[in-house]
């Protein structure tokens, strides 16, 4: 744009919470935020993302931009107070919007819905979540207005964390398992932060694999049994239901298929009686 006949460009933008020697301190140079802040800035917006949120991060965050004009330093208002610490599913969370205005301002909160129009939330200075849910994650901003004008805050990102949900397990390939073939068990869950996986075999205290997949590159009859996975993050752990791997039998030539089928039937019958793997 142009001010007093001069082209005006924005030369620097940053977020701050502190002022030293009458100058705002860029969060990127603030030792309390080292390695934990990111700016995602576009032509008309600049989103602040804080990772590893701490109790000491509770503050009013303001935005400043500096232009190429003398005295061209502007601070965005209002400021938004973010909750301290990790935001956990089910907890109570309050976002506070503050602004200096005379006459007193009216407040409106919005949630950004991607490329769609923002969604109106509440017409108060505080946006309160009594029991916050993962679906509440997203970018929020407030608008303050009186009869003299209107101002919009910058976005604040809310990331709701939660422990793993009940893991689901699957086996590939499906159908009969033949000795010597490749078999993969897969565990999956929904969690934030992402879960780490560990595979166990029933009645065996040692873990068999770490990661979402347990792979048998050449499965043997001794691998038969019941397996389960555990999914864990810093908020908790959940274990899956058992998945049962049948005793395997080496594939026989087609002409011997009759005796092979009879042998497999005997093995499965004994398994149902004794409920434990039979080693060939």
Short mmCIF file of C-alpha atoms in Angstrom, two decimals:
data_model
loop_
_atom_site.label_atom_id
_atom_site.label_comp_id
_atom_site.label_asym_id
_atom_site.label_seq_id
_atom_site.Cartn_x
_atom_site.Cartn_y
_atom_site.Cartn_z
CA UNK A 1 0.00 0.00 0.00
CA UNK A 2 0.98 3.67 0.04
CA UNK A 3 1.29 6.09 2.96
CA UNK A 4 1.87 9.80 2.24
CA UNK A 5 2.70 8.97 -1.35
CA UNK A 6 5.32 6.35 -0.43
CA UNK A 7 5.04 2.63 -1.12
CA UNK A 8 4.81 0.75 2.15
CA UNK A 9 6.07 -2.79 2.58
CA UNK A 10 6.24 -5.00 5.64
CA UNK A 11 9.89 -5.79 6.38
CA UNK A 12 9.60 -7.85 9.55
CA UNK A 13 6.92 -9.69 11.51
CA UNK A 14 7.13 -11.49 14.84
CA UNK A 15 5.26 -12.61 17.96
CA UNK A 16 6.16 -11.54 21.49
CA UNK A 17 5.10 -11.68 25.14
CA UNK A 18 7.87 -9.61 26.73
CA UNK A 19 9.18 -6.07 26.35
CA UNK A 20 12.80 -5.20 27.16
CA UNK A 21 14.17 -1.64 26.97
CA UNK A 22 10.79 -0.60 25.55
CA UNK A 23 11.19 -3.05 22.65
CA UNK A 24 9.18 -6.27 22.14
CA UNK A 25 11.28 -9.47 22.25
CA UNK A 26 10.81 -11.80 19.26
CA UNK A 27 9.81 -15.24 20.56
CA UNK A 28 12.38 -16.80 18.23
CA UNK A 29 15.14 -15.05 20.19
CA UNK A 30 13.52 -15.53 23.61
CA UNK A 31 15.54 -18.14 25.55
CA UNK A 32 12.33 -19.44 27.18
CA UNK A 33 11.09 -20.59 23.76
CA UNK A 34 14.30 -21.82 22.13
CA UNK A 35 13.51 -24.45 19.49
CA UNK A 36 9.79 -24.49 20.37
CA UNK A 37 8.20 -21.79 18.19
CA UNK A 38 7.33 -21.68 14.51
CA UNK A 39 5.78 -18.92 12.40
CA UNK A 40 3.55 -19.88 9.48
CA UNK A 41 3.08 -16.57 7.72
CA UNK A 42 1.17 -15.77 4.54
CA UNK A 43 0.33 -12.47 2.89
CA UNK A 44 -2.33 -11.40 5.39
CA UNK A 45 -1.89 -13.79 8.31
CA UNK A 46 0.80 -15.21 10.57
CA UNK A 47 0.11 -18.24 12.77
CA UNK A 48 2.19 -18.95 15.88
CA UNK A 49 2.76 -22.63 16.78
CA UNK A 50 4.31 -23.54 20.14
CA UNK A 51 5.46 -27.11 20.70
CA UNK A 52 6.12 -28.82 24.05
CA UNK A 53 3.74 -26.39 25.77
CA UNK A 54 4.74 -25.59 29.36
CA UNK A 55 3.02 -24.01 32.34
CA UNK A 56 5.39 -21.03 32.04
CA UNK A 57 4.04 -20.38 28.52
CA UNK A 58 0.79 -18.97 29.89
CA UNK A 59 0.84 -15.34 28.71
CA UNK A 60 -0.79 -12.78 26.44
CA UNK A 61 0.71 -13.20 22.97
CA UNK A 62 0.90 -10.18 20.69
CA UNK A 63 2.01 -9.69 17.11
CA UNK A 64 4.18 -6.93 15.68
CA UNK A 65 5.02 -5.91 12.14
CA UNK A 66 7.58 -3.35 11.01
CA UNK A 67 7.34 -1.47 7.72
CA UNK A 68 9.83 0.50 5.63
CA UNK A 69 8.30 3.80 6.80
CA UNK A 70 9.67 5.89 9.67
CA UNK A 71 7.71 4.99 12.76
CA UNK A 72 6.10 2.14 10.87
CA UNK A 73 5.91 -0.29 13.79
CA UNK A 74 2.50 -1.70 14.64
CA UNK A 75 1.35 -4.09 17.34
CA UNK A 76 -1.67 -6.23 16.68
CA UNK A 77 -4.38 -6.09 19.29
CA UNK A 78 -6.20 -7.77 20.97
CA UNK A 79 -3.96 -10.35 22.63
CA UNK A 80 -4.95 -13.97 23.29
CA UNK A 81 -4.04 -15.81 26.49
CA UNK A 82 -3.27 -19.49 25.89
CA UNK A 83 -3.70 -22.25 28.50
CA UNK A 84 -0.56 -23.51 30.22
CA UNK A 85 0.84 -27.01 29.93
CA UNK A 86 -0.29 -29.91 27.78
CA UNK A 87 -3.96 -29.82 26.79
CA UNK A 88 -5.40 -33.24 27.61
CA UNK A 89 -8.73 -34.65 26.46
CA UNK A 90 -11.46 -34.17 29.06
CA UNK A 91 -9.74 -31.28 30.86
CA UNK A 92 -11.14 -27.77 31.29
CA UNK A 93 -9.52 -25.18 29.00
CA UNK A 94 -10.11 -21.43 28.81
CA UNK A 95 -9.00 -19.06 26.05
CA UNK A 96 -9.01 -15.40 27.06
CA UNK A 97 -9.19 -12.43 24.71
CA UNK A 98 -8.10 -9.01 26.05
CA UNK A 99 -8.07 -5.55 24.52
CA UNK A 100 -7.87 -1.90 25.58
CA UNK A 101 -10.90 -0.02 24.30
CA UNK A 102 -13.09 2.92 25.26
CA UNK A 103 -16.04 2.44 25.13
CA UNK A 104 -15.60 -1.15 26.33
CA UNK A 105 -15.37 -3.68 23.53
CA UNK A 106 -17.62 -6.60 22.71
CA UNK A 107 -15.89 -9.93 22.01
CA UNK A 108 -16.61 -12.73 19.53
CA UNK A 109 -14.68 -16.01 19.21
CA UNK A 110 -14.23 -17.95 15.97
CA UNK A 111 -12.69 -21.25 14.90
CA UNK A 112 -11.02 -21.45 11.51
CA UNK A 113 -12.43 -24.24 9.31
CA UNK A 114 -9.79 -24.52 6.62
CA UNK A 115 -10.92 -22.83 3.42
CA UNK A 116 -14.50 -22.57 4.65
CA UNK A 117 -15.99 -19.61 6.47
CA UNK A 118 -14.98 -19.33 10.12
CA UNK A 119 -17.43 -20.72 12.64
CA UNK A 120 -18.92 -18.45 15.32
CA UNK A 121 -18.37 -19.81 18.83
CA UNK A 122 -19.27 -17.38 21.61
CA UNK A 123 -19.74 -13.66 22.25
CA UNK A 124 -17.67 -13.32 25.44
CA UNK A 125 -14.08 -12.45 26.29
CA UNK A 126 -13.47 -16.05 27.40
CA UNK A 127 -14.01 -19.22 25.38
CA UNK A 128 -14.43 -22.07 27.88
CA UNK A 129 -14.21 -25.80 27.14
CA UNK A 130 -15.56 -27.68 30.17
CA UNK A 131 -14.37 -31.04 28.81
CA UNK A 132 -12.21 -30.47 25.74
CA UNK A 133 -12.22 -33.13 23.01
CA UNK A 134 -9.87 -33.98 20.10
CA UNK A 135 -12.46 -32.52 17.72
CA UNK A 136 -11.85 -29.14 19.41
CA UNK A 137 -8.28 -29.02 18.07
CA UNK A 138 -7.71 -26.22 15.60
CA UNK A 139 -6.99 -22.52 15.14
CA UNK A 140 -8.99 -19.92 17.07
CA UNK A 141 -9.14 -16.14 17.02
CA UNK A 142 -11.22 -13.41 18.61
CA UNK A 143 -12.74 -10.19 17.30
CA UNK A 144 -13.21 -7.09 19.48
CA UNK A 145 -15.54 -4.29 18.50
CA UNK A 146 -17.04 -1.07 19.77
CA UNK A 147 -18.80 1.81 18.01
CA UNK A 148 -15.43 3.22 16.89
CA UNK A 149 -14.09 0.15 15.12
CA UNK A 150 -13.18 -3.52 15.10
CA UNK A 151 -9.91 -5.45 15.54
CA UNK A 152 -9.08 -9.13 15.06
CA UNK A 153 -6.55 -11.14 17.06
CA UNK A 154 -4.01 -13.47 15.52
CA UNK A 155 -4.65 -17.21 15.42
CA UNK A 156 -3.86 -19.47 18.35
CA UNK A 157 -3.49 -23.21 17.71
CA UNK A 158 -5.03 -25.68 20.17
CA UNK A 159 -3.71 -29.25 20.06
CA UNK A 160 -5.74 -31.65 22.22
CA UNK A 161 -3.77 -34.71 23.34
CA UNK A 162 -5.21 -38.06 24.39
CA UNK A 163 -4.06 -41.59 25.30
CA UNK A 164 -4.34 -44.47 22.82
CA UNK A 165 -7.78 -45.80 21.99
CA UNK A 166 -8.38 -49.58 21.95
CA UNK A 167 -5.89 -50.95 19.37
CA UNK A 168 -7.11 -53.10 16.50
CA UNK A 169 -5.07 -56.00 15.12
CA UNK A 170 -5.07 -57.77 11.77
CA UNK A 171 -3.19 -60.59 10.06
CA UNK A 172 -1.95 -60.70 6.48
CA UNK A 173 -2.42 -62.73 4.41
CA UNK A 174 -5.82 -63.90 5.59
CA UNK A 175 -6.85 -67.54 5.36
CA UNK A 176 -4.79 -70.66 5.98
CA UNK A 177 -1.23 -70.08 7.17
CA UNK A 178 1.33 -72.42 5.63
CA UNK A 179 4.61 -73.21 7.35
CA UNK A 180 7.50 -71.30 5.77
CA UNK A 181 5.32 -68.51 4.41
CA UNK A 182 5.57 -64.82 5.32
CA UNK A 183 2.97 -63.56 7.83
CA UNK A 184 2.50 -60.02 9.15
CA UNK A 185 0.50 -58.93 12.20
CA UNK A 186 -0.44 -55.23 12.23
CA UNK A 187 -1.52 -53.11 15.20
CA UNK A 188 -3.15 -49.68 14.86
CA UNK A 189 -4.69 -47.12 17.19
CA UNK A 190 -5.67 -43.47 17.42
CA UNK A 191 -3.53 -41.41 19.82
CA UNK A 192 -1.99 -37.95 20.24
CA UNK A 193 0.97 -37.88 20.59
CA UNK A 194 1.41 -40.85 18.26
CA UNK A 195 1.63 -44.18 20.05
CA UNK A 196 4.57 -46.55 20.23
CA UNK A 197 3.78 -50.25 19.73
CA UNK A 198 5.07 -53.44 21.35
CA UNK A 199 4.05 -57.00 20.43
CA UNK A 200 3.77 -59.82 22.99
CA UNK A 201 2.96 -63.53 22.94
CA UNK A 202 0.64 -64.97 25.60
CA UNK A 203 2.46 -66.49 28.60
CA UNK A 204 5.73 -65.00 27.36
CA UNK A 205 7.01 -62.02 29.32
CA UNK A 206 9.48 -60.99 26.62
CA UNK A 207 8.39 -58.62 23.89
CA UNK A 208 8.54 -60.04 20.37
CA UNK A 209 8.68 -56.85 18.35
CA UNK A 210 8.62 -53.08 18.74
CA UNK A 211 6.69 -51.23 16.08
CA UNK A 212 3.20 -51.50 14.59
CA UNK A 213 4.04 -54.71 12.70
CA UNK A 214 5.19 -58.14 13.85
CA UNK A 215 6.66 -59.93 10.82
CA UNK A 216 7.34 -63.66 10.48
CA UNK A 217 9.48 -63.95 7.35
CA UNK A 218 9.26 -67.77 7.48
CA UNK A 219 6.64 -68.81 10.01
CA UNK A 220 7.06 -72.10 11.87
CA UNK A 221 4.74 -74.31 13.90
CA UNK A 222 6.51 -73.11 17.05
CA UNK A 223 5.19 -69.62 16.30
CA UNK A 224 1.60 -70.76 16.90
CA UNK A 225 -0.20 -69.09 19.77
CA UNK A 226 -2.03 -65.96 20.87
CA UNK A 227 -0.47 -62.54 20.33
CA UNK A 228 -1.44 -59.04 21.41
CA UNK A 229 -0.02 -55.56 21.04
CA UNK A 230 0.35 -52.67 23.48
CA UNK A 231 0.02 -49.06 22.29
CA UNK A 232 1.52 -46.39 24.54
CA UNK A 233 2.22 -42.66 24.70
CA UNK A 234 3.01 -40.33 27.60
CA UNK A 235 -0.69 -40.24 28.59
CA UNK A 236 -1.35 -43.95 28.92
CA UNK A 237 -1.30 -47.45 27.47
CA UNK A 238 -3.94 -49.75 25.95
CA UNK A 239 -3.62 -53.40 24.96
CA UNK A 240 -5.40 -55.05 22.06
CA UNK A 241 -7.49 -58.19 22.07
CA UNK A 242 -5.66 -61.44 21.32
CA UNK A 243 -5.13 -62.56 17.77
CA UNK A 244 -4.74 -66.33 17.38
CA UNK A 245 -2.21 -67.83 14.99
CA UNK A 246 -3.10 -71.44 14.11
CA UNK A 247 -0.62 -74.29 14.03
CA UNK A 248 0.97 -74.41 10.62
CA UNK A 249 1.63 -77.43 8.42
CA UNK A 250 4.20 -77.59 5.66
CA UNK A 251 2.49 -77.60 2.27
CA UNK A 252 2.46 -81.09 0.72
CA UNK A 253 2.37 -82.14 -2.95
CA UNK A 254 -1.16 -82.37 -4.30
CA UNK A 255 -1.14 -86.18 -4.43
CA UNK A 256 -0.65 -86.32 -0.65
CA UNK A 257 -3.31 -83.76 0.12
CA UNK A 258 -5.63 -86.36 1.69
CA UNK A 259 -3.23 -87.46 4.42
CA UNK A 260 -2.11 -83.87 5.00
CA UNK A 261 -5.69 -82.67 5.55
CA UNK A 262 -6.34 -85.51 8.02
CA UNK A 263 -3.19 -84.64 9.96
CA UNK A 264 -4.19 -80.97 10.17
CA UNK A 265 -7.66 -81.93 11.44
CA UNK A 266 -6.11 -84.02 14.23
CA UNK A 267 -3.90 -81.11 15.29
CA UNK A 268 -6.80 -78.68 15.41
CA UNK A 269 -8.91 -81.10 17.45
CA UNK A 270 -6.19 -81.50 20.08
CA UNK A 271 -5.73 -77.75 20.19
CA UNK A 272 -9.39 -77.26 21.07
CA UNK A 273 -9.09 -79.73 23.93
CA UNK A 274 -5.82 -78.57 25.47
CA UNK A 275 -5.89 -74.89 24.37
CA UNK A 276 -2.15 -74.61 23.80
CA UNK A 277 0.14 -74.86 20.78
CA UNK A 278 1.29 -78.29 19.65
CA UNK A 279 4.86 -78.33 18.40
CA UNK A 280 5.50 -80.46 15.34
#
